[in-house]
mmCIF file of C-alpha atoms in Angstrom:
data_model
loop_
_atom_site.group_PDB
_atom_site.id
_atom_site.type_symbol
_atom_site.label_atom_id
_atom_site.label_comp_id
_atom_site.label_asym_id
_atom_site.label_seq_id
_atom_site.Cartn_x
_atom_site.Cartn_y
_atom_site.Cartn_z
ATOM 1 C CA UNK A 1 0.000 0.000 0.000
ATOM 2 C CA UNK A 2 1.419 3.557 -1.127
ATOM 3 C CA UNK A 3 0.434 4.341 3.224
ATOM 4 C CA UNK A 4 1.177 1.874 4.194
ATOM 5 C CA UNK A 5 2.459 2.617 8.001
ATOM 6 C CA UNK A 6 4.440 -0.338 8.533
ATOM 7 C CA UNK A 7 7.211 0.867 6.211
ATOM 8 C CA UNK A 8 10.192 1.861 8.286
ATOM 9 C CA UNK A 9 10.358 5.638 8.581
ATOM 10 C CA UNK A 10 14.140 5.798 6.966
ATOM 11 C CA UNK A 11 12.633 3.410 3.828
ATOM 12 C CA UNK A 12 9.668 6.365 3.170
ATOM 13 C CA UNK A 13 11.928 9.252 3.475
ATOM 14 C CA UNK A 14 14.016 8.056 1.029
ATOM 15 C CA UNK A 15 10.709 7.185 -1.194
ATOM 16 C CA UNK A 16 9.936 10.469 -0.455
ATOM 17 C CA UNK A 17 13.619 11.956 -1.405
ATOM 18 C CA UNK A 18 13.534 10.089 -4.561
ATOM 19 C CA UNK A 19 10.470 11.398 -5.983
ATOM 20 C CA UNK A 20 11.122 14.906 -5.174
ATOM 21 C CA UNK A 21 14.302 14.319 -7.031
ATOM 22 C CA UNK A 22 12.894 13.023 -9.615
ATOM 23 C CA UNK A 23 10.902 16.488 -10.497
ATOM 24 C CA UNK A 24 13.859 18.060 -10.715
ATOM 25 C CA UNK A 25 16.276 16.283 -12.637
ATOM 26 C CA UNK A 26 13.735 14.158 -15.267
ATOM 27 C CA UNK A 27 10.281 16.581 -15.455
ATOM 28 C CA UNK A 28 12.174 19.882 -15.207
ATOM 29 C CA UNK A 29 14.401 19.393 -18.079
ATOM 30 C CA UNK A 30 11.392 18.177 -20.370
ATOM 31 C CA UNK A 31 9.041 21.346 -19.390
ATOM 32 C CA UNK A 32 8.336 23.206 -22.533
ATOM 33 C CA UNK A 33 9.125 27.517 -22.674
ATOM 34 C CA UNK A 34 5.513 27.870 -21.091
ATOM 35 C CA UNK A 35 5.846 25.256 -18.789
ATOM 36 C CA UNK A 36 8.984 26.454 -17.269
ATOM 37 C CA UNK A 37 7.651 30.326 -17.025
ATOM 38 C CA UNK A 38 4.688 28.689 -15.524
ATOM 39 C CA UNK A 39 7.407 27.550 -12.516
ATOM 40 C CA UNK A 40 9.480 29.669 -12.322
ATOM 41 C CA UNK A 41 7.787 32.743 -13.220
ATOM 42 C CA UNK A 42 10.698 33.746 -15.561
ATOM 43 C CA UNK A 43 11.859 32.799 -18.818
ATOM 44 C CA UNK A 44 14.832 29.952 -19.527
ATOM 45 C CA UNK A 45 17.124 33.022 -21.340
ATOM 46 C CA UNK A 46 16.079 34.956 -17.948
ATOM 47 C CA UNK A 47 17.267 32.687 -15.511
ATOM 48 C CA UNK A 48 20.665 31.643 -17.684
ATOM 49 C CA UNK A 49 21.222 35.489 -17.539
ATOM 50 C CA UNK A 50 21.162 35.315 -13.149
ATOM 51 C CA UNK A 51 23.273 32.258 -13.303
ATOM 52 C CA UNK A 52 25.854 33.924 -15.199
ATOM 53 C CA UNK A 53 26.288 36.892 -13.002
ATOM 54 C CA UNK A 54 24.067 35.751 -9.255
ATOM 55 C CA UNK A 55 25.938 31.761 -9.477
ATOM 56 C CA UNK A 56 29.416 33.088 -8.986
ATOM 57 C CA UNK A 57 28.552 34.420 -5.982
ATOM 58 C CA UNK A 58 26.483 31.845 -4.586
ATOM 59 C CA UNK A 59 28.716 28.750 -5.694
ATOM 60 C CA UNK A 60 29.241 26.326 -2.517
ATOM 61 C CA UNK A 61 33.233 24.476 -2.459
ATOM 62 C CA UNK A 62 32.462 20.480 -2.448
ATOM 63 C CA UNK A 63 33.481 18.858 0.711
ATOM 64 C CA UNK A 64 34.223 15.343 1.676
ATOM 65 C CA UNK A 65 30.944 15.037 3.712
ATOM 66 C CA UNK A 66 28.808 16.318 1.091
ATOM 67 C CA UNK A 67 28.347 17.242 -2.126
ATOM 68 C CA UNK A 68 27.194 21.071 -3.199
ATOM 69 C CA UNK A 69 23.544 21.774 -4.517
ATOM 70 C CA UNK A 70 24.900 23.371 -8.266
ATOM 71 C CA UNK A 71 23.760 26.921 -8.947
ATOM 72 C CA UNK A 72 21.268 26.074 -11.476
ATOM 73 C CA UNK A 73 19.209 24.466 -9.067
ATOM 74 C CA UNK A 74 19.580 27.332 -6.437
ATOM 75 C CA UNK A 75 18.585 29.676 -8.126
ATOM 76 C CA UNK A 76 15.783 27.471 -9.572
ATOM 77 C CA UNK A 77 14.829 26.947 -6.191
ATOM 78 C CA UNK A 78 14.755 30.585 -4.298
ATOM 79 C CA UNK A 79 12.713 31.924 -8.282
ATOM 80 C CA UNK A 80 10.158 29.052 -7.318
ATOM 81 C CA UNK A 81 9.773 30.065 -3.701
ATOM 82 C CA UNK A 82 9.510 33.583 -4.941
ATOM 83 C CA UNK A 83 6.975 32.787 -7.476
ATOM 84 C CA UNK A 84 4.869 30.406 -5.669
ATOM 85 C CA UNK A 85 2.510 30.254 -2.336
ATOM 86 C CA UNK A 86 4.109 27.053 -1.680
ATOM 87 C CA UNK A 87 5.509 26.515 1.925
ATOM 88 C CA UNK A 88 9.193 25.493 2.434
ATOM 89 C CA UNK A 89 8.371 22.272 3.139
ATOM 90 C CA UNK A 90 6.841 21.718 -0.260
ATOM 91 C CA UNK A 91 9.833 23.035 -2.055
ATOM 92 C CA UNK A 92 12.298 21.062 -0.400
ATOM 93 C CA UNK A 93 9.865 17.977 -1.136
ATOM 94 C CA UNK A 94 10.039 18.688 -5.173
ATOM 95 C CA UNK A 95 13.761 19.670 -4.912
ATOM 96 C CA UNK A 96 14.796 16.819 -3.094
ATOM 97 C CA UNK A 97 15.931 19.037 0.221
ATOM 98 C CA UNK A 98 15.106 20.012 3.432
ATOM 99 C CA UNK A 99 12.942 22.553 4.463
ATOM 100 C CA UNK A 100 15.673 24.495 6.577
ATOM 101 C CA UNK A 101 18.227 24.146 3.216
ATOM 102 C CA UNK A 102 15.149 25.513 0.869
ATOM 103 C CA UNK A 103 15.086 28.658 3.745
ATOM 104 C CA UNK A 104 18.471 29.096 3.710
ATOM 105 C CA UNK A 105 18.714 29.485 -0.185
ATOM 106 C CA UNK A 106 16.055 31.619 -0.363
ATOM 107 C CA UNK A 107 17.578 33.999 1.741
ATOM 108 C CA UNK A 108 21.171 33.375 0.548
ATOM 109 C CA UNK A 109 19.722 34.316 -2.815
ATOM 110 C CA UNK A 110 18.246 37.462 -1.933
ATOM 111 C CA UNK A 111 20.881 39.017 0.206
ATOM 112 C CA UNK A 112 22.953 38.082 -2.810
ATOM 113 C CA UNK A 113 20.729 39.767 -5.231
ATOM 114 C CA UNK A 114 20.027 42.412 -3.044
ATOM 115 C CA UNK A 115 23.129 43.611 -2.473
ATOM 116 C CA UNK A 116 25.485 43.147 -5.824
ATOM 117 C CA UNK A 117 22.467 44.158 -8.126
ATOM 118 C CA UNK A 118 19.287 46.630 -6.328
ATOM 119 C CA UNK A 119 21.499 49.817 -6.810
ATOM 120 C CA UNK A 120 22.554 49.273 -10.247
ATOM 121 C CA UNK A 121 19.277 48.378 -11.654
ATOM 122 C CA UNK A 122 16.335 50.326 -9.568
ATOM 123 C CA UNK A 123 17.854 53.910 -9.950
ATOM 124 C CA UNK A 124 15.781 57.523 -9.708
ATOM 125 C CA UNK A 125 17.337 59.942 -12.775
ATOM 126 C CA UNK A 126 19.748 62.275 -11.420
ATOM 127 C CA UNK A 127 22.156 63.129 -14.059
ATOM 128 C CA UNK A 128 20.755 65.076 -17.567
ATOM 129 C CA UNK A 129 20.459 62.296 -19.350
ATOM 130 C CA UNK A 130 18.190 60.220 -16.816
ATOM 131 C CA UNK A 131 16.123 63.256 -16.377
ATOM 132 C CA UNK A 132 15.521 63.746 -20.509
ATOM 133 C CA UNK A 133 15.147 60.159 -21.099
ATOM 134 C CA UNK A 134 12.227 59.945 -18.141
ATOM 135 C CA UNK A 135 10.714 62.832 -18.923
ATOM 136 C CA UNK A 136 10.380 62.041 -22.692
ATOM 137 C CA UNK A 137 9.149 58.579 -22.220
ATOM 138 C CA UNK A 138 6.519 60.123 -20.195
ATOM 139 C CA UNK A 139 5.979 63.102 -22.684
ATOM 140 C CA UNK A 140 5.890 60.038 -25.645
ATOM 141 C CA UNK A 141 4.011 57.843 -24.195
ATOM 142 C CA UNK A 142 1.323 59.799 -22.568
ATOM 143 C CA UNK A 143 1.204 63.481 -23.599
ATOM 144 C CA UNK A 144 2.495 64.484 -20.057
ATOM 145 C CA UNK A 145 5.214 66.861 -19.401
ATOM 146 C CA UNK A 146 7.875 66.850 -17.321
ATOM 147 C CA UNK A 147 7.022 63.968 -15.275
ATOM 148 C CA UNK A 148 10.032 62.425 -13.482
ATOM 149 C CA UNK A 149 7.943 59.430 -11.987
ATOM 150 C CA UNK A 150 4.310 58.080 -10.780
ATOM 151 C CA UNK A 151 4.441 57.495 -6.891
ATOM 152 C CA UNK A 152 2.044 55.442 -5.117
ATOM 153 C CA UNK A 153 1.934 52.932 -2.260
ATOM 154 C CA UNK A 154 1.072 49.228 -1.530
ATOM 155 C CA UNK A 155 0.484 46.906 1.363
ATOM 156 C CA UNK A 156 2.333 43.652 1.849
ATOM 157 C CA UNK A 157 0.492 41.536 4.433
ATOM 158 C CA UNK A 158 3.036 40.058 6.827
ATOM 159 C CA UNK A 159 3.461 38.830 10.514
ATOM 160 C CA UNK A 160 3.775 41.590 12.878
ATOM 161 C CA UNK A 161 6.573 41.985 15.129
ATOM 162 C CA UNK A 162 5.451 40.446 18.604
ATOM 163 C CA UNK A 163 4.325 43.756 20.573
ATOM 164 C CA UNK A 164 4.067 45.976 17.308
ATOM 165 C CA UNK A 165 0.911 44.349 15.910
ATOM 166 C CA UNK A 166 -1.491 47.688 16.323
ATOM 167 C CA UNK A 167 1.291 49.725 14.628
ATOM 168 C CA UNK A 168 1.103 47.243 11.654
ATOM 169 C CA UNK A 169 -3.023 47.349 11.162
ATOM 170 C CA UNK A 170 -3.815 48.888 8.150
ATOM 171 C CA UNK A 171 -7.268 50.370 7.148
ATOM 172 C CA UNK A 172 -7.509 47.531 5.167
ATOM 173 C CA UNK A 173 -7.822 45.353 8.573
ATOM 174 C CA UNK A 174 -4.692 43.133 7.886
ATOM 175 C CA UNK A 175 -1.139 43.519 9.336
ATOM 176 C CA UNK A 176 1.295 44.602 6.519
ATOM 177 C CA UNK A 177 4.337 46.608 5.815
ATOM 178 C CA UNK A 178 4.292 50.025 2.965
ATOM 179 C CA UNK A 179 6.082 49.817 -0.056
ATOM 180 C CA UNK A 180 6.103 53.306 -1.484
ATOM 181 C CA UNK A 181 7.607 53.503 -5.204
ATOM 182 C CA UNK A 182 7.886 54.962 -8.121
ATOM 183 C CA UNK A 183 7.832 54.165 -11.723
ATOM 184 C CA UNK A 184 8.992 55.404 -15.368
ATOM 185 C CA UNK A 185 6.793 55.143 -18.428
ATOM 186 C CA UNK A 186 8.201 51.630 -19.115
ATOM 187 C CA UNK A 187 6.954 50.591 -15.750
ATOM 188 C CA UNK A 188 10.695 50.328 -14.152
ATOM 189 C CA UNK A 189 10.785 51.028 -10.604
ATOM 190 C CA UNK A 190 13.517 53.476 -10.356
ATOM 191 C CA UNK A 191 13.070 53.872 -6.509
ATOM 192 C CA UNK A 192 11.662 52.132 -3.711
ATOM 193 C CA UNK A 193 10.720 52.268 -0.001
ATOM 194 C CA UNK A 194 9.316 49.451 1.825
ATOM 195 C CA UNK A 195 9.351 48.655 5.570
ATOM 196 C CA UNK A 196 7.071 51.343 6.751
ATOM 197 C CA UNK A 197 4.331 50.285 9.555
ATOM 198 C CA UNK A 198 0.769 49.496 8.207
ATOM 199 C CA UNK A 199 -0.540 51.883 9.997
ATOM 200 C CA UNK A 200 1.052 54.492 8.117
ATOM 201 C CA UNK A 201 -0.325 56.304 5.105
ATOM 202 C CA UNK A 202 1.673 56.978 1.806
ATOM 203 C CA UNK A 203 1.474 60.704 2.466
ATOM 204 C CA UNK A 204 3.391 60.388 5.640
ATOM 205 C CA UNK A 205 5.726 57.434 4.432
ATOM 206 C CA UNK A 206 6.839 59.890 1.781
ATOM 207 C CA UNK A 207 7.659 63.353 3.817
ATOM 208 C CA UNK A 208 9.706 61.047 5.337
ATOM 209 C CA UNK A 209 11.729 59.375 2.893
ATOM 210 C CA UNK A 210 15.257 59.757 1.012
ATOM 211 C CA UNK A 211 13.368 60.684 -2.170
ATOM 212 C CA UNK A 212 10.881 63.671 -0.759
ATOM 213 C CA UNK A 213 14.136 65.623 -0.596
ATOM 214 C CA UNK A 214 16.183 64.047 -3.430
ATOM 215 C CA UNK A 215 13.454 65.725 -5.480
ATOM 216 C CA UNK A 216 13.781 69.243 -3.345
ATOM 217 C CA UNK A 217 16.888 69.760 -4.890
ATOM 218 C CA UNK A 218 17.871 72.410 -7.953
ATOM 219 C CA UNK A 219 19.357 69.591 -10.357
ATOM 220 C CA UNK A 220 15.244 69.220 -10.765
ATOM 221 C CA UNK A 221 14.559 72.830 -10.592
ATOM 222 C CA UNK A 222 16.147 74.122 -13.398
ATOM 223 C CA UNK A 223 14.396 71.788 -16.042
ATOM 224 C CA UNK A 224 11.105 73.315 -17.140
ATOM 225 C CA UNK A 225 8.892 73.919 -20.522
ATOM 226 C CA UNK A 226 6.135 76.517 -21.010
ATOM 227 C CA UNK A 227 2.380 74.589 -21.060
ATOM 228 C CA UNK A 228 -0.764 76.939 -21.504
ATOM 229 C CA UNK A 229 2.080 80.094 -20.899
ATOM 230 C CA UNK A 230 2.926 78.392 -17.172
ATOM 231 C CA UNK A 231 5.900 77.072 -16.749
ATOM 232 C CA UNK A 232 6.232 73.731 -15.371
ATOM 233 C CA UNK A 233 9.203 72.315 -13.794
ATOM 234 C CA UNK A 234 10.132 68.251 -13.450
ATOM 235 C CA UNK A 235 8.069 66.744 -10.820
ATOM 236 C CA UNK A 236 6.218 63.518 -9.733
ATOM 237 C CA UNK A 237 2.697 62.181 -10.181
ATOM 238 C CA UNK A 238 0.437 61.156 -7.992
ATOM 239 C CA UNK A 239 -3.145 60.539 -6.681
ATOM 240 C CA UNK A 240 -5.450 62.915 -4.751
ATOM 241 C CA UNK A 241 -4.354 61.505 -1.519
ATOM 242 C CA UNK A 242 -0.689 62.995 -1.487
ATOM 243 C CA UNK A 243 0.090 66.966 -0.986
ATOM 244 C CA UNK A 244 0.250 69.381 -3.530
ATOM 245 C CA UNK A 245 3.349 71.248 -4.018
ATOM 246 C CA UNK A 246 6.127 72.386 -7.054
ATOM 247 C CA UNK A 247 7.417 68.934 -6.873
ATOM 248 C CA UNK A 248 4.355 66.929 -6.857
ATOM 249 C CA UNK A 249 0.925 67.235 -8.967
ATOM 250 C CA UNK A 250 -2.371 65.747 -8.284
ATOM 251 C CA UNK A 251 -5.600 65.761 -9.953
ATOM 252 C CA UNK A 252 -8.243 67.948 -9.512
ATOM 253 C CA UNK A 253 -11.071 67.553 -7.008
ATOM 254 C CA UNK A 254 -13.866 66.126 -9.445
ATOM 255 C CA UNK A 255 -17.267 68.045 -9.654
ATOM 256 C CA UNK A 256 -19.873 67.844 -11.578
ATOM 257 C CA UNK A 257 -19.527 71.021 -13.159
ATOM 258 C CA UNK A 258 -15.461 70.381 -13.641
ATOM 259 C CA UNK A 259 -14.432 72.769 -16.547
ATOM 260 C CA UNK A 260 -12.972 70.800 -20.047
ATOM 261 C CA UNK A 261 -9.353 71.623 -19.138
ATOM 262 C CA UNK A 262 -9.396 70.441 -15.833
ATOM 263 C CA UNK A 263 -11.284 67.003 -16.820
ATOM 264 C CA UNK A 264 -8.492 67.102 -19.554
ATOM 265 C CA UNK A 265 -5.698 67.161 -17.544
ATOM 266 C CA UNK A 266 -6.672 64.825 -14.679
ATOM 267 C CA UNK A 267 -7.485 62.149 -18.017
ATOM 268 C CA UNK A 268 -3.573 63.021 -18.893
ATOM 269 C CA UNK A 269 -2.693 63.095 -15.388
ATOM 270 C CA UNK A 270 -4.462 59.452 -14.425
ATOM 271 C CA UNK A 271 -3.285 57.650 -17.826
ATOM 272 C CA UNK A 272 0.372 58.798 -16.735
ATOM 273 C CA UNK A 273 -0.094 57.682 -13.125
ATOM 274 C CA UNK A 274 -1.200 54.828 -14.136
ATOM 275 C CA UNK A 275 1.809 53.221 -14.751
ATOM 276 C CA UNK A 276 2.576 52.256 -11.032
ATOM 277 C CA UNK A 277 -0.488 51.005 -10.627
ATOM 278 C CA UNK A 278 0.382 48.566 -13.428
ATOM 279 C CA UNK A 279 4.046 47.656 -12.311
ATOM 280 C CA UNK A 280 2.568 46.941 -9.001
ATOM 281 C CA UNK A 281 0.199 44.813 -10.510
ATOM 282 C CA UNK A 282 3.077 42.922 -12.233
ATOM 283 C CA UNK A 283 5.325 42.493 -9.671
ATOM 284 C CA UNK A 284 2.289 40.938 -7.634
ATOM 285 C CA UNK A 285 1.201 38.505 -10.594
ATOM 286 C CA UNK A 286 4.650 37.331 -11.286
ATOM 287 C CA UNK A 287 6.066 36.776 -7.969
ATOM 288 C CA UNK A 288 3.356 34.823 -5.939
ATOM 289 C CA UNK A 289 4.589 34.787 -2.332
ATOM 290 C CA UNK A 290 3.229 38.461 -2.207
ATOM 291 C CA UNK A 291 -0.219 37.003 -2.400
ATOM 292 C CA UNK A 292 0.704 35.310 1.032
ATOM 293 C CA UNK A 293 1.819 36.776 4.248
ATOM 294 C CA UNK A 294 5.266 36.704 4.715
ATOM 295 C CA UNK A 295 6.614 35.292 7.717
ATOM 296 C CA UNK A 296 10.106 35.854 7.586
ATOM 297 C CA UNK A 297 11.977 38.358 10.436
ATOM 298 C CA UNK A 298 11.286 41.893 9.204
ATOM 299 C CA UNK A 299 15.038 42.818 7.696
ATOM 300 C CA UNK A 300 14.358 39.471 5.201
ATOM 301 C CA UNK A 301 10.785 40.465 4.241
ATOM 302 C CA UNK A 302 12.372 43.833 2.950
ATOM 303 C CA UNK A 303 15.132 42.349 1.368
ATOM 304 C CA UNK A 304 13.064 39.510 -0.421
ATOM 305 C CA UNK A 305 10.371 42.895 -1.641
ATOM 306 C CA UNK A 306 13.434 44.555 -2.669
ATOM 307 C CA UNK A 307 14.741 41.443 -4.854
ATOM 308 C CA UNK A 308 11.290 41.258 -6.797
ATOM 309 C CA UNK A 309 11.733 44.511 -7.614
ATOM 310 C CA UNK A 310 15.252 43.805 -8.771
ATOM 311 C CA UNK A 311 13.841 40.503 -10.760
ATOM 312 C CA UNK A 312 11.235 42.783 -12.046
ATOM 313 C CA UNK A 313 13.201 45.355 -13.852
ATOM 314 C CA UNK A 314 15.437 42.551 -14.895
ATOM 315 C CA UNK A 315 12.643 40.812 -17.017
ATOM 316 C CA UNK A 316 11.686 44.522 -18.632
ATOM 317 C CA UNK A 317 15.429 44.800 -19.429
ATOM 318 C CA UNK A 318 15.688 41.432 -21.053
ATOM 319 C CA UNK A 319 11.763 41.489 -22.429
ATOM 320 C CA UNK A 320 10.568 38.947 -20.445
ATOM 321 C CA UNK A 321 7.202 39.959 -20.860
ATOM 322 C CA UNK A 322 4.515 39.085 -17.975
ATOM 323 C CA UNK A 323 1.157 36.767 -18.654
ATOM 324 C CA UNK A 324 -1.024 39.095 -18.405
ATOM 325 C CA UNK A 325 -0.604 42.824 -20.762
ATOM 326 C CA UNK A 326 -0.736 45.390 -18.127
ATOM 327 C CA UNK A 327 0.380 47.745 -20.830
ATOM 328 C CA UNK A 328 -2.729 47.906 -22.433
ATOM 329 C CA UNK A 329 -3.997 51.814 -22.898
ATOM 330 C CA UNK A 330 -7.118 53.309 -23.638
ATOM 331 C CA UNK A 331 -6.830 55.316 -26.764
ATOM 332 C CA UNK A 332 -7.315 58.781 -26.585
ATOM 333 C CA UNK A 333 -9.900 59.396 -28.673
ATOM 334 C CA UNK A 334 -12.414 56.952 -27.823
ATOM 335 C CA UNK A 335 -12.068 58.834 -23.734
ATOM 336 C CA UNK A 336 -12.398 62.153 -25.513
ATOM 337 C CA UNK A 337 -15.686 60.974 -27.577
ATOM 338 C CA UNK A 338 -16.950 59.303 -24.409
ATOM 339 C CA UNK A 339 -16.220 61.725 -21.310
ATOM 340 C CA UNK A 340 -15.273 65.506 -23.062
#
């Protein structure tokens, strides 16, 4: 019998052992391109492209004890515990290891990722280039000038520091931590917070972040075109929720009576900022563990956000397209026919 309890324990963990080897080594290599993205959430070319530069630095030395898991399967391992709702125990079932090894990784992989590749790849324009090439994708893209980024928030649910639980409450009536971001036109995160208490709201998180006064300074001032005979400076996008100042639009309050213009530019305004909404929406298809809470120690669950974020620019670098087309825009003239 395939239960049968009067199997010795040792014989059924290695039963077990085989199997979950046997995913690995004979049904992985036989998954078709669709079948493999289905896993591991990226493409093959994707994943060859972090063992070239991530497996150097996570290569184990052989011992006499033990042999080394190789790189391939490493990596294979902390992308499908990234892009699954699987527990540990599950993974180290299909990849023939133990839970604690499938943990330890994981988290080997994203400190690794984390700290060799975040800064190079998610990075807010500061020099004149960066700051013409952002604001002309936005200007292409969406008839909106001089917009350096869409901000906007989102809640990770999580498992609250013991003693911190109220701070971590959001309105949404789940524990979670803030990540605050923002996004170019080709939905790149180019900066991210994440770590602040549930309880927070964006507005706050932001006052009090690196970026409200990275975007104070006069490298942003000094770039500005004449709209409507006003002249507009570089500045971020964002919903009704956040403060209005010279660095930061908003839409206008809606009323019934809202004048053409007005309607006008919150349309521009809303198609623009919609482009975080989208990347978050990404990030949170692709990588499945978000749709969990995360359990992990607090410094981890950062790190791990902050190596989705990595993986996600990655794939828009390399055109490793998502499954679904979060790209999709309304064209402009069917909104004006419909709402001006």
């Amino acid at each position: 019998m395939l239960l049968d309890n009067s199997i010795e324990p040792s014989r059924r963990m290695v039963w077990s052992r085989d199997k979950s080897l046997e995913w690995w080594t004979e049904i992985v290599p036989k998954m078709d391109d669709k079948q493999f993205k289905e896993n591991f959430r990226l493409e093959r070319s994707t994943v060859s492209l972090l063992i070239k530069h991530v497996g150097p630095l996570l290569k184990k030395n052989e011992t006499q004890l033990r042999s080394a898991i190789p790189v391939e399967k490493r990596i294979c391992c902390a992308l499908y515990n990234l892009g699954s709702e699987s527990e540990l125990r599950t993974i180290g079932h299909l990849f023939g290891i133990g839970k604690s090894t499938a943990g330890e990784i994981l988290h080997e992989f994203r400190a690794t990722v984390v700290d060799s590749f975040f800064y190079r790849l998610v990075k807010f324009p500061v020099t004149n280039e960066e700051i013409k090439r952002t604001v002309d994708g936005f200007l292409n893209k969406f008839d909106y000038p001089m917009c350096l980024g869409a901000l906007d928030g989102t809640h990770i649910s999580i498992k609250p520091p013991q003693g911190l639980e109220l701070d971590y409450y959001n309105y949404k009536k789940f524990h979670s931590i803030i990540m605050l971001a923002t996004v170019d036109s080709n939905l790149l995160f180019t900066y991210v917070n994440v770590g602040a208490p549930g309880r927070c709201n964006d507005t706050y998180v932001y006052s009090k972040c690196q970026l409200y006064d990275v975007v104070q300074g006069d490298i942003y001032s000094k770039y500005y075109m004449k709209v409507n005979n006003t002249s507009v400076q570089t500045h971020l996008i964002a919903d009704s929720a956040f403060p209005l100042d010279r660095t930061l639009m908003k839409p206008y309050a809606i009323q019934p009576d809202m004048p053409k213009e007005n309607a006008t530019f919150n349309y521009r305004l809303s198609r623009c900022r919609s482009t975080v909404e989208r990347a978050f929406g990404i990030l949170k298809n692709r990588f499945r563990c978000l749709k969990k809470k995360m359990e992990f120690h607090m410094d981890n669950t950062t790190n791990i956000i902050k190596t989705l974020v990595v993986l996600h620019n990655l794939c828009i670098f390399t055109g490793d397209n998502p499954e679904v087309d979060w790209d999709i825009l309304v064209p402009e003239t069917i909104y004006k026919k419909t709402f001006i």
